[in-house]
Amino acid sequence: MKSWTLRARLTVLYGGLFLVAGAVLLGVTYLLVQNSLAGQLNRQTDTRIAAIRADAVGASGRDVDQLVSEIRSQQEEVRAAAGRALVTQGGIALLGVGLLAGASGWLLAGRALRPVQRIRETAQRIAADGTGNGLHERIALVGADDDVKQLADSFDEMLDRLDRSFDGQRRFVANASHELRTPLATNRVLVEVALGEPGVPDQTKELGTSLLAVNRRHEQLIEGLLLLAESESAAFDTQPVDLAAIAAEVVEATSTELALSTVLTAAPTIGDPVLLSRVVENLLENAVRYNVPGGSVDVRTTRGPEQVVLTVTNTGPVVPESEVELLFEPFRRAHVRTEQKGSGLGLSIVRAVAKAHGGEATAQANPDGGLTVRVSLPAT
């Protein structure tokens, strides 16, 4: 059951308090009017009764008592009618004014909570961004220095700290990756030159080959970190592209012994062709690497009313459903993938690029093994 909003609760509280106060006031007024009316009627009745007894000289006492009883009965009827009129008309008036007070409370609560609504909307936009780029946004609330403004200022200060922290982390990853590329390239060249020398012993060649393999993995890791930092920064140029054409180029350049099938429907979107090409490359590389002998890979692009979708499906080992989401985290792999030599950044880069382009990347474990990964982007 959906809970009431704060505005609705405040409106009910204001209206309820007004009705309670109005009911108490109406009850007190009823008692005061009844007491005052009873006193006036009693005085008038006593005066009339004295006059009747003085004029009724020679009349029977029974007739006089009956007349007095009728007068007092009329007095009680007048009091009761006045009380009913007061309660009925006062209740109707209280109900009408209560409805008016509820409407006024709704408007006043909305006005009072408008800054809180602004804070909530800002927090939702930042949380929905997913890439950390929304941390540049601020509430910048103006007005009296009350509790709500202090809350907004505290929220802005927190965003400042988070923004600096995220930017510092990205700069560190990018700078460290750049600094590591040169020594890795130098090591690779030195090893290749050493292996090219004549008369190199077989043990040295074997060691050099192993070093080159390790160096290649490190280079792939550095390239992945650089690409991840670039995609998360959203500092890239966008242009109209066809996701189907990008997928076709990547598939054509892929060499594999697996059965590779494609169904590529035009999928126009806006994005960086280099990053989107890397998305397809990562998905296709994972689909080929984490497969089984004689397996298959299927690549599809589709276009919907608002989104274009790239779907890559592959056969392979069965992936537990509980571990699928872990594959999108940097350096996290499912247990079935620990024997592979990937960097652990492929799907992380895919999701980061998708979110930077206003899309999303999801994965689903196939019942017979393998994964189905879908990347959705805004259509144009």
Tab-separated table of C-alpha atoms in Angstrom:
chain	number	residue	atom	x	y	z
A	1	MET	CA	0.000	0.000	0.000
A	2	LYS	CA	1.414	3.361	-0.994
A	3	SER	CA	2.024	5.632	1.998
A	4	TRP	CA	0.720	9.160	2.133
A	5	THR	CA	2.992	11.986	1.100
A	6	LEU	CA	4.283	14.453	3.677
A	7	ARG	CA	2.109	17.152	2.113
A	8	ALA	CA	-1.015	15.017	2.505
A	9	ARG	CA	-0.157	14.149	6.117
A	10	LEU	CA	0.415	17.803	6.980
A	11	THR	CA	-2.874	18.752	5.302
A	12	VAL	CA	-4.770	16.097	7.282
A	13	LEU	CA	-3.014	17.231	10.466
A	14	TYR	CA	-3.883	20.892	9.893
A	15	GLY	CA	-7.486	20.088	8.959
A	16	GLY	CA	-7.902	17.638	11.849
A	17	LEU	CA	-6.597	20.106	14.420
A	18	PHE	CA	-8.896	22.806	13.055
A	19	LEU	CA	-11.931	20.518	13.224
A	20	VAL	CA	-11.105	19.415	16.782
A	21	ALA	CA	-10.620	23.010	17.897
A	22	GLY	CA	-13.835	24.026	16.116
A	23	ALA	CA	-15.787	21.164	17.721
A	24	VAL	CA	-14.519	22.136	21.180
A	25	LEU	CA	-15.420	25.769	20.528
A	26	LEU	CA	-18.878	24.750	19.294
A	27	GLY	CA	-19.434	22.616	22.409
A	28	VAL	CA	-18.385	25.416	24.752
A	29	THR	CA	-20.593	27.867	22.855
A	30	TYR	CA	-23.518	25.427	23.129
A	31	LEU	CA	-23.139	25.175	26.916
A	32	LEU	CA	-22.793	28.939	27.350
A	33	VAL	CA	-25.824	29.649	25.153
A	34	GLN	CA	-27.906	27.024	26.955
A	35	ASN	CA	-27.021	28.401	30.386
A	36	SER	CA	-27.637	32.000	29.320
A	37	LEU	CA	-30.907	31.123	27.592
A	38	ALA	CA	-32.070	29.074	30.568
A	39	GLY	CA	-31.460	31.989	32.943
A	40	GLN	CA	-33.334	34.497	30.758
A	41	LEU	CA	-36.253	32.120	30.156
A	42	ASN	CA	-36.519	31.279	33.850
A	43	ARG	CA	-36.695	34.956	34.795
A	44	GLN	CA	-39.301	35.657	32.118
A	45	THR	CA	-41.295	32.574	33.096
A	46	ASP	CA	-41.252	33.448	36.799
A	47	THR	CA	-42.518	36.955	36.006
A	48	ARG	CA	-45.348	35.589	33.851
A	49	ILE	CA	-46.291	32.991	36.439
A	50	ALA	CA	-46.462	35.663	39.177
A	51	ALA	CA	-48.647	37.815	36.945
A	52	ILE	CA	-50.954	34.886	36.148
A	53	ARG	CA	-51.340	33.965	39.829
A	54	ALA	CA	-52.178	37.598	40.662
A	55	ASP	CA	-54.787	37.798	37.907
A	56	ALA	CA	-56.248	34.382	38.675
A	57	VAL	CA	-57.907	35.392	41.932
A	58	GLY	CA	-60.902	33.130	42.445
A	59	ALA	CA	-59.739	30.588	39.821
A	60	SER	CA	-59.138	27.016	40.852
A	61	GLY	CA	-55.562	26.110	41.819
A	62	ARG	CA	-55.638	23.164	39.436
A	63	ASP	CA	-56.166	25.383	36.401
A	64	VAL	CA	-53.348	27.700	37.481
A	65	ASP	CA	-50.917	24.780	37.993
A	66	GLN	CA	-51.778	23.382	34.574
A	67	LEU	CA	-51.099	26.762	32.946
A	68	VAL	CA	-47.777	27.066	34.763
A	69	SER	CA	-46.804	23.550	33.587
A	70	GLU	CA	-47.595	24.462	29.992
A	71	ILE	CA	-45.466	27.629	30.245
A	72	ARG	CA	-42.483	25.707	31.620
A	73	SER	CA	-42.913	23.029	28.906
A	74	GLN	CA	-42.844	25.737	26.241
A	75	GLN	CA	-39.710	27.111	27.911
A	76	GLU	CA	-37.955	23.728	27.589
A	77	GLU	CA	-39.036	23.397	23.956
A	78	VAL	CA	-37.606	26.844	23.195
A	79	ARG	CA	-34.296	25.875	24.851
A	80	ALA	CA	-34.148	22.545	23.000
A	81	ALA	CA	-34.954	24.153	19.623
A	82	ALA	CA	-32.313	26.824	20.160
A	83	GLY	CA	-29.757	24.136	21.097
A	84	ARG	CA	-30.564	22.020	18.034
A	85	ALA	CA	-30.360	25.043	15.736
A	86	LEU	CA	-27.009	26.014	17.218
A	87	VAL	CA	-25.538	22.523	16.876
A	88	THR	CA	-26.936	21.906	13.360
A	89	GLN	CA	-26.093	25.252	11.819
A	90	GLY	CA	-22.810	25.477	13.725
A	91	GLY	CA	-21.828	21.957	12.578
A	92	ILE	CA	-22.564	22.796	8.940
A	93	ALA	CA	-20.589	26.008	9.224
A	94	LEU	CA	-17.739	24.145	10.951
A	95	LEU	CA	-17.692	21.514	8.203
A	96	GLY	CA	-17.586	24.152	5.462
A	97	VAL	CA	-14.861	26.143	7.151
A	98	GLY	CA	-13.011	22.862	7.833
A	99	LEU	CA	-12.998	22.010	4.124
A	100	LEU	CA	-11.758	25.509	3.377
A	101	ALA	CA	-9.070	25.088	6.037
A	102	GLY	CA	-8.048	21.741	4.497
A	103	ALA	CA	-7.680	23.311	1.047
A	104	SER	CA	-5.730	26.193	2.536
A	105	GLY	CA	-3.568	23.726	4.453
A	106	TRP	CA	-2.861	21.821	1.232
A	107	LEU	CA	-1.705	25.004	-0.499
A	108	LEU	CA	0.328	26.210	2.470
A	109	ALA	CA	1.951	22.799	2.966
A	110	GLY	CA	2.866	22.681	-0.722
A	111	ARG	CA	4.419	26.127	-0.513
A	112	ALA	CA	6.302	25.270	2.676
A	113	LEU	CA	7.568	21.961	1.259
A	114	ARG	CA	8.589	23.392	-2.119
A	115	PRO	CA	12.275	23.667	-1.083
A	116	VAL	CA	12.177	20.089	0.215
A	117	GLN	CA	10.671	18.984	-3.108
A	118	ARG	CA	13.523	20.737	-4.896
A	119	ILE	CA	16.064	18.903	-2.744
A	120	ARG	CA	14.343	15.580	-3.445
A	121	GLU	CA	14.222	16.151	-7.201
A	122	THR	CA	17.894	17.102	-7.270
A	123	ALA	CA	18.842	13.993	-5.284
A	124	GLN	CA	16.773	11.805	-7.620
A	125	ARG	CA	18.418	13.267	-10.735
A	126	ILE	CA	21.881	12.714	-9.280
A	127	ALA	CA	21.031	9.155	-8.213
A	128	ALA	CA	19.499	8.347	-11.610
A	129	ASP	CA	22.604	9.577	-13.458
A	130	GLY	CA	24.634	6.566	-12.338
A	131	THR	CA	27.948	7.855	-13.768
A	132	GLY	CA	28.782	10.393	-11.065
A	133	ASN	CA	28.556	13.291	-13.531
A	134	GLY	CA	25.375	14.548	-11.871
A	135	LEU	CA	27.459	15.466	-8.830
A	136	HIS	CA	28.222	18.773	-10.568
A	137	GLU	CA	24.599	19.823	-9.987
A	138	ARG	CA	23.733	21.970	-6.970
A	139	ILE	CA	20.501	22.977	-5.246
A	140	ALA	CA	21.634	26.579	-4.598
A	141	LEU	CA	18.547	27.372	-2.529
A	142	VAL	CA	17.956	31.067	-1.862
A	143	GLY	CA	15.814	32.626	0.833
A	144	ALA	CA	15.730	33.001	4.595
A	145	ASP	CA	18.417	31.181	6.551
A	146	ASP	CA	15.995	28.687	8.094
A	147	ASP	CA	16.255	24.957	8.721
A	148	VAL	CA	15.356	24.022	5.135
A	149	LYS	CA	17.999	26.310	3.634
A	150	GLN	CA	20.590	24.951	6.048
A	151	LEU	CA	19.627	21.434	4.931
A	152	ALA	CA	20.032	22.431	1.268
A	153	ASP	CA	23.402	24.080	1.971
A	154	SER	CA	24.586	20.963	3.806
A	155	PHE	CA	23.479	18.827	0.854
A	156	ASP	CA	25.405	21.107	-1.551
A	157	GLU	CA	28.491	20.860	0.633
A	158	MET	CA	28.232	17.073	0.605
A	159	LEU	CA	27.934	17.125	-3.198
A	160	ASP	CA	31.043	19.319	-3.394
A	161	ARG	CA	33.042	16.782	-1.431
A	162	LEU	CA	31.723	13.832	-3.414
A	163	ASP	CA	32.374	15.644	-6.688
A	164	ARG	CA	35.971	16.386	-5.725
A	165	SER	CA	36.432	12.798	-4.596
A	166	PHE	CA	35.070	11.340	-7.856
A	167	ASP	CA	37.081	13.723	-10.007
A	168	GLY	CA	40.216	12.970	-8.026
A	169	GLN	CA	39.665	9.240	-8.433
A	170	ARG	CA	39.166	9.540	-12.185
A	171	ARG	CA	42.209	11.759	-12.610
A	172	PHE	CA	44.286	9.344	-10.569
A	173	VAL	CA	43.206	6.351	-12.669
A	174	ALA	CA	43.796	8.226	-15.916
A	175	ASN	CA	47.174	9.639	-14.843
A	176	ALA	CA	48.386	6.354	-13.382
A	177	SER	CA	47.319	4.493	-16.522
A	178	HIS	CA	49.122	6.998	-18.753
A	179	GLU	CA	52.255	6.770	-16.643
A	180	LEU	CA	52.242	2.967	-16.766
A	181	ARG	CA	51.814	2.707	-20.532
A	182	THR	CA	55.335	3.916	-21.313
A	183	PRO	CA	57.267	1.451	-19.094
A	184	LEU	CA	55.074	-1.423	-20.270
A	185	ALA	CA	55.706	-0.521	-23.901
A	186	THR	CA	59.435	-0.228	-23.147
A	187	ASN	CA	59.476	-3.628	-21.464
A	188	ARG	CA	57.705	-5.206	-24.419
A	189	VAL	CA	60.174	-3.733	-26.893
A	190	LEU	CA	63.176	-4.826	-24.811
A	191	VAL	CA	61.892	-8.371	-24.488
A	192	GLU	CA	61.079	-8.593	-28.205
A	193	VAL	CA	64.543	-7.279	-29.096
A	194	ALA	CA	66.195	-9.732	-26.715
A	195	LEU	CA	64.246	-12.634	-28.173
A	196	GLY	CA	65.259	-11.557	-31.663
A	197	GLU	CA	68.959	-11.842	-30.914
A	198	PRO	CA	70.712	-14.855	-32.475
A	199	GLY	CA	71.723	-17.733	-30.246
A	200	VAL	CA	69.113	-17.116	-27.548
A	201	PRO	CA	68.730	-20.242	-25.375
A	202	ASP	CA	65.418	-22.064	-25.413
A	203	GLN	CA	64.865	-21.380	-21.702
A	204	THR	CA	65.348	-17.654	-22.313
A	205	LYS	CA	62.895	-17.758	-25.224
A	206	GLU	CA	60.338	-19.527	-23.049
A	207	LEU	CA	60.860	-16.967	-20.299
A	208	GLY	CA	60.594	-14.097	-22.790
A	209	THR	CA	57.381	-15.495	-24.229
A	210	SER	CA	55.897	-15.705	-20.744
A	211	LEU	CA	57.003	-12.144	-20.023
A	212	LEU	CA	55.410	-10.921	-23.235
A	213	ALA	CA	52.138	-12.646	-22.304
A	214	VAL	CA	52.183	-11.049	-18.847
A	215	ASN	CA	53.094	-7.676	-20.354
A	216	ARG	CA	50.256	-7.981	-22.881
A	217	ARG	CA	47.766	-8.618	-20.093
A	218	HIS	CA	49.026	-5.582	-18.217
A	219	GLU	CA	48.710	-3.454	-21.331
A	220	GLN	CA	45.149	-4.645	-21.819
A	221	LEU	CA	44.403	-3.821	-18.190
A	222	ILE	CA	45.841	-0.307	-18.544
A	223	GLU	CA	43.888	0.290	-21.766
A	224	GLY	CA	40.746	-0.902	-20.021
A	225	LEU	CA	41.298	1.431	-17.073
A	226	LEU	CA	41.883	4.359	-19.413
A	227	LEU	CA	38.740	3.584	-21.368
A	228	LEU	CA	36.719	3.140	-18.162
A	229	ALA	CA	37.919	6.510	-16.844
A	230	GLU	CA	37.131	8.160	-20.184
A	231	SER	CA	33.647	6.669	-20.421
A	232	GLU	CA	32.746	7.624	-16.852
A	233	SER	CA	33.886	11.202	-17.361
A	234	ALA	CA	31.392	11.654	-20.241
A	235	ALA	CA	33.954	13.992	-21.839
A	236	PHE	CA	33.563	12.733	-25.384
A	237	ASP	CA	32.159	13.950	-28.675
A	238	THR	CA	28.801	12.650	-29.842
A	239	GLN	CA	27.376	12.411	-33.318
A	240	PRO	CA	24.610	10.509	-35.129
A	241	VAL	CA	25.657	6.876	-35.536
A	242	ASP	CA	24.082	3.589	-36.539
A	243	LEU	CA	24.647	0.931	-33.909
A	244	ALA	CA	23.942	-1.747	-36.511
A	245	ALA	CA	26.719	-0.451	-38.790
A	246	ILE	CA	29.173	-0.366	-35.873
A	247	ALA	CA	28.238	-3.924	-34.921
A	248	ALA	CA	28.655	-5.073	-38.531
A	249	GLU	CA	32.205	-3.651	-38.688
A	250	VAL	CA	33.209	-5.313	-35.437
A	251	VAL	CA	31.709	-8.663	-36.439
A	252	GLU	CA	33.480	-8.538	-39.798
A	253	ALA	CA	36.822	-7.953	-38.071
A	254	THR	CA	36.277	-10.789	-35.573
A	255	SER	CA	38.014	-14.100	-36.246
A	256	THR	CA	36.526	-17.113	-34.498
A	257	GLU	CA	35.796	-20.791	-35.095
A	258	LEU	CA	32.436	-20.476	-33.330
A	259	ALA	CA	29.149	-20.193	-35.204
A	260	LEU	CA	28.626	-16.435	-35.451
A	261	SER	CA	25.189	-15.238	-36.584
A	262	THR	CA	23.868	-11.682	-36.944
A	263	VAL	CA	20.521	-9.968	-37.413
A	264	LEU	CA	21.345	-6.279	-37.692
A	265	THR	CA	18.426	-3.893	-38.088
A	266	ALA	CA	19.127	-0.186	-38.473
A	267	ALA	CA	19.544	1.311	-34.983
A	268	PRO	CA	20.241	5.065	-35.180
A	269	THR	CA	21.387	6.786	-32.008
A	270	ILE	CA	23.617	9.612	-30.779
A	271	GLY	CA	27.015	8.733	-29.351
A	272	ASP	CA	30.755	8.423	-29.652
A	273	PRO	CA	31.489	5.896	-32.419
A	274	VAL	CA	34.817	4.883	-30.836
A	275	LEU	CA	33.297	4.116	-27.434
A	276	LEU	CA	30.270	2.371	-28.942
A	277	SER	CA	32.600	0.307	-31.110
A	278	ARG	CA	34.470	-0.693	-27.968
A	279	VAL	CA	31.167	-1.750	-26.393
A	280	VAL	CA	30.496	-4.150	-29.274
A	281	GLU	CA	34.119	-5.369	-29.218
A	282	ASN	CA	33.983	-6.108	-25.487
A	283	LEU	CA	30.677	-7.958	-25.740
A	284	LEU	CA	31.827	-9.983	-28.733
A	285	GLU	CA	35.204	-10.710	-27.149
A	286	ASN	CA	33.539	-11.953	-23.956
A	287	ALA	CA	31.046	-14.019	-25.951
A	288	VAL	CA	33.878	-15.733	-27.832
A	289	ARG	CA	36.286	-16.093	-24.916
A	290	TYR	CA	33.800	-17.497	-22.416
A	291	ASN	CA	32.240	-20.050	-24.726
A	292	VAL	CA	32.511	-23.795	-25.294
A	293	PRO	CA	33.962	-25.741	-28.247
A	294	GLY	CA	31.397	-25.853	-31.028
A	295	GLY	CA	29.383	-23.074	-29.390
A	296	SER	CA	27.676	-20.101	-31.008
A	297	VAL	CA	27.398	-16.332	-30.746
A	298	ASP	CA	24.403	-14.294	-31.889
A	299	VAL	CA	24.516	-10.511	-32.392
A	300	ARG	CA	21.323	-8.521	-32.963
A	301	THR	CA	20.275	-4.887	-33.144
A	302	THR	CA	16.664	-3.768	-32.894
A	303	ARG	CA	14.904	-0.427	-32.853
A	304	GLY	CA	11.955	0.488	-30.662
A	305	PRO	CA	9.893	3.658	-30.302
A	306	GLU	CA	12.339	5.237	-27.851
A	307	GLN	CA	15.354	2.920	-27.700
A	308	VAL	CA	17.753	0.945	-29.851
A	309	VAL	CA	18.990	-2.320	-28.406
A	310	LEU	CA	22.151	-4.334	-29.023
A	311	THR	CA	21.816	-7.953	-27.913
A	312	VAL	CA	24.730	-10.407	-27.780
A	313	THR	CA	23.917	-14.011	-26.841
A	314	ASN	CA	26.486	-16.767	-26.450
A	315	THR	CA	26.643	-20.370	-25.360
A	316	GLY	CA	29.005	-21.330	-22.594
A	317	PRO	CA	29.194	-22.558	-18.998
A	318	VAL	CA	26.136	-22.093	-16.815
A	319	VAL	CA	26.367	-18.835	-14.881
A	320	PRO	CA	24.532	-18.697	-11.524
A	321	GLU	CA	21.842	-16.030	-11.645
A	322	SER	CA	23.110	-14.570	-8.361
A	323	GLU	CA	26.497	-13.842	-9.954
A	324	VAL	CA	25.310	-12.156	-13.148
A	325	GLU	CA	25.232	-8.643	-11.688
A	326	LEU	CA	28.755	-9.098	-10.300
A	327	LEU	CA	30.092	-9.340	-13.840
A	328	PHE	CA	29.465	-5.604	-14.316
A	329	GLU	CA	31.707	-4.664	-11.390
A	330	PRO	CA	35.392	-3.948	-12.114
A	331	PHE	CA	37.663	-6.963	-11.561
A	332	ARG	CA	34.718	-9.138	-10.527
A	333	ARG	CA	34.053	-12.408	-12.279
A	334	ALA	CA	31.679	-15.302	-11.796
A	335	HIS	CA	33.233	-18.497	-10.498
A	336	VAL	CA	32.916	-20.162	-13.871
A	337	ARG	CA	35.175	-17.506	-15.363
A	338	THR	CA	38.146	-17.538	-13.035
A	339	GLU	CA	40.200	-19.697	-15.375
A	340	GLN	CA	39.981	-17.144	-18.183
A	341	LYS	CA	42.585	-14.454	-18.788
A	342	GLY	CA	40.372	-11.410	-19.167
A	343	SER	CA	41.087	-8.155	-17.354
A	344	GLY	CA	37.731	-8.132	-15.562
A	345	LEU	CA	36.835	-4.720	-17.010
A	346	GLY	CA	34.927	-5.678	-20.173
A	347	LEU	CA	31.369	-5.494	-18.903
A	348	SER	CA	32.237	-2.644	-16.529
A	349	ILE	CA	33.271	-0.587	-19.558
A	350	VAL	CA	30.111	-1.637	-21.403
A	351	ARG	CA	27.844	-0.430	-18.610
A	352	ALA	CA	29.837	2.776	-18.044
A	353	VAL	CA	29.653	3.691	-21.745
A	354	ALA	CA	25.951	2.846	-21.901
A	355	LYS	CA	25.129	5.015	-18.885
A	356	ALA	CA	27.279	7.866	-20.201
A	357	HIS	CA	25.134	7.754	-23.370
A	358	GLY	CA	21.890	7.810	-21.387
A	359	GLY	CA	21.289	4.068	-21.740
A	360	GLU	CA	21.627	0.891	-19.726
A	361	ALA	CA	23.350	-2.479	-19.913
A	362	THR	CA	21.823	-5.630	-18.435
A	363	ALA	CA	22.628	-9.328	-18.554
A	364	GLN	CA	20.689	-12.534	-18.116
A	365	ALA	CA	21.995	-16.049	-17.604
A	366	ASN	CA	20.796	-18.516	-20.245
A	367	PRO	CA	19.250	-21.722	-18.862
A	368	ASP	CA	21.544	-23.908	-21.020
A	369	GLY	CA	24.661	-21.850	-20.297
A	370	GLY	CA	26.157	-18.587	-21.443
A	371	LEU	CA	24.806	-15.077	-21.212
A	372	THR	CA	22.486	-12.707	-23.001
A	373	VAL	CA	23.690	-9.115	-22.668
A	374	ARG	CA	21.479	-6.208	-23.782
A	375	VAL	CA	22.650	-2.637	-24.256
A	376	SER	CA	19.856	-0.099	-24.742
A	377	LEU	CA	20.485	3.453	-25.934
A	378	PRO	CA	18.167	6.358	-26.773
A	379	ALA	CA	16.888	6.170	-30.348
A	380	THR	CA	16.916	9.090	-32.747
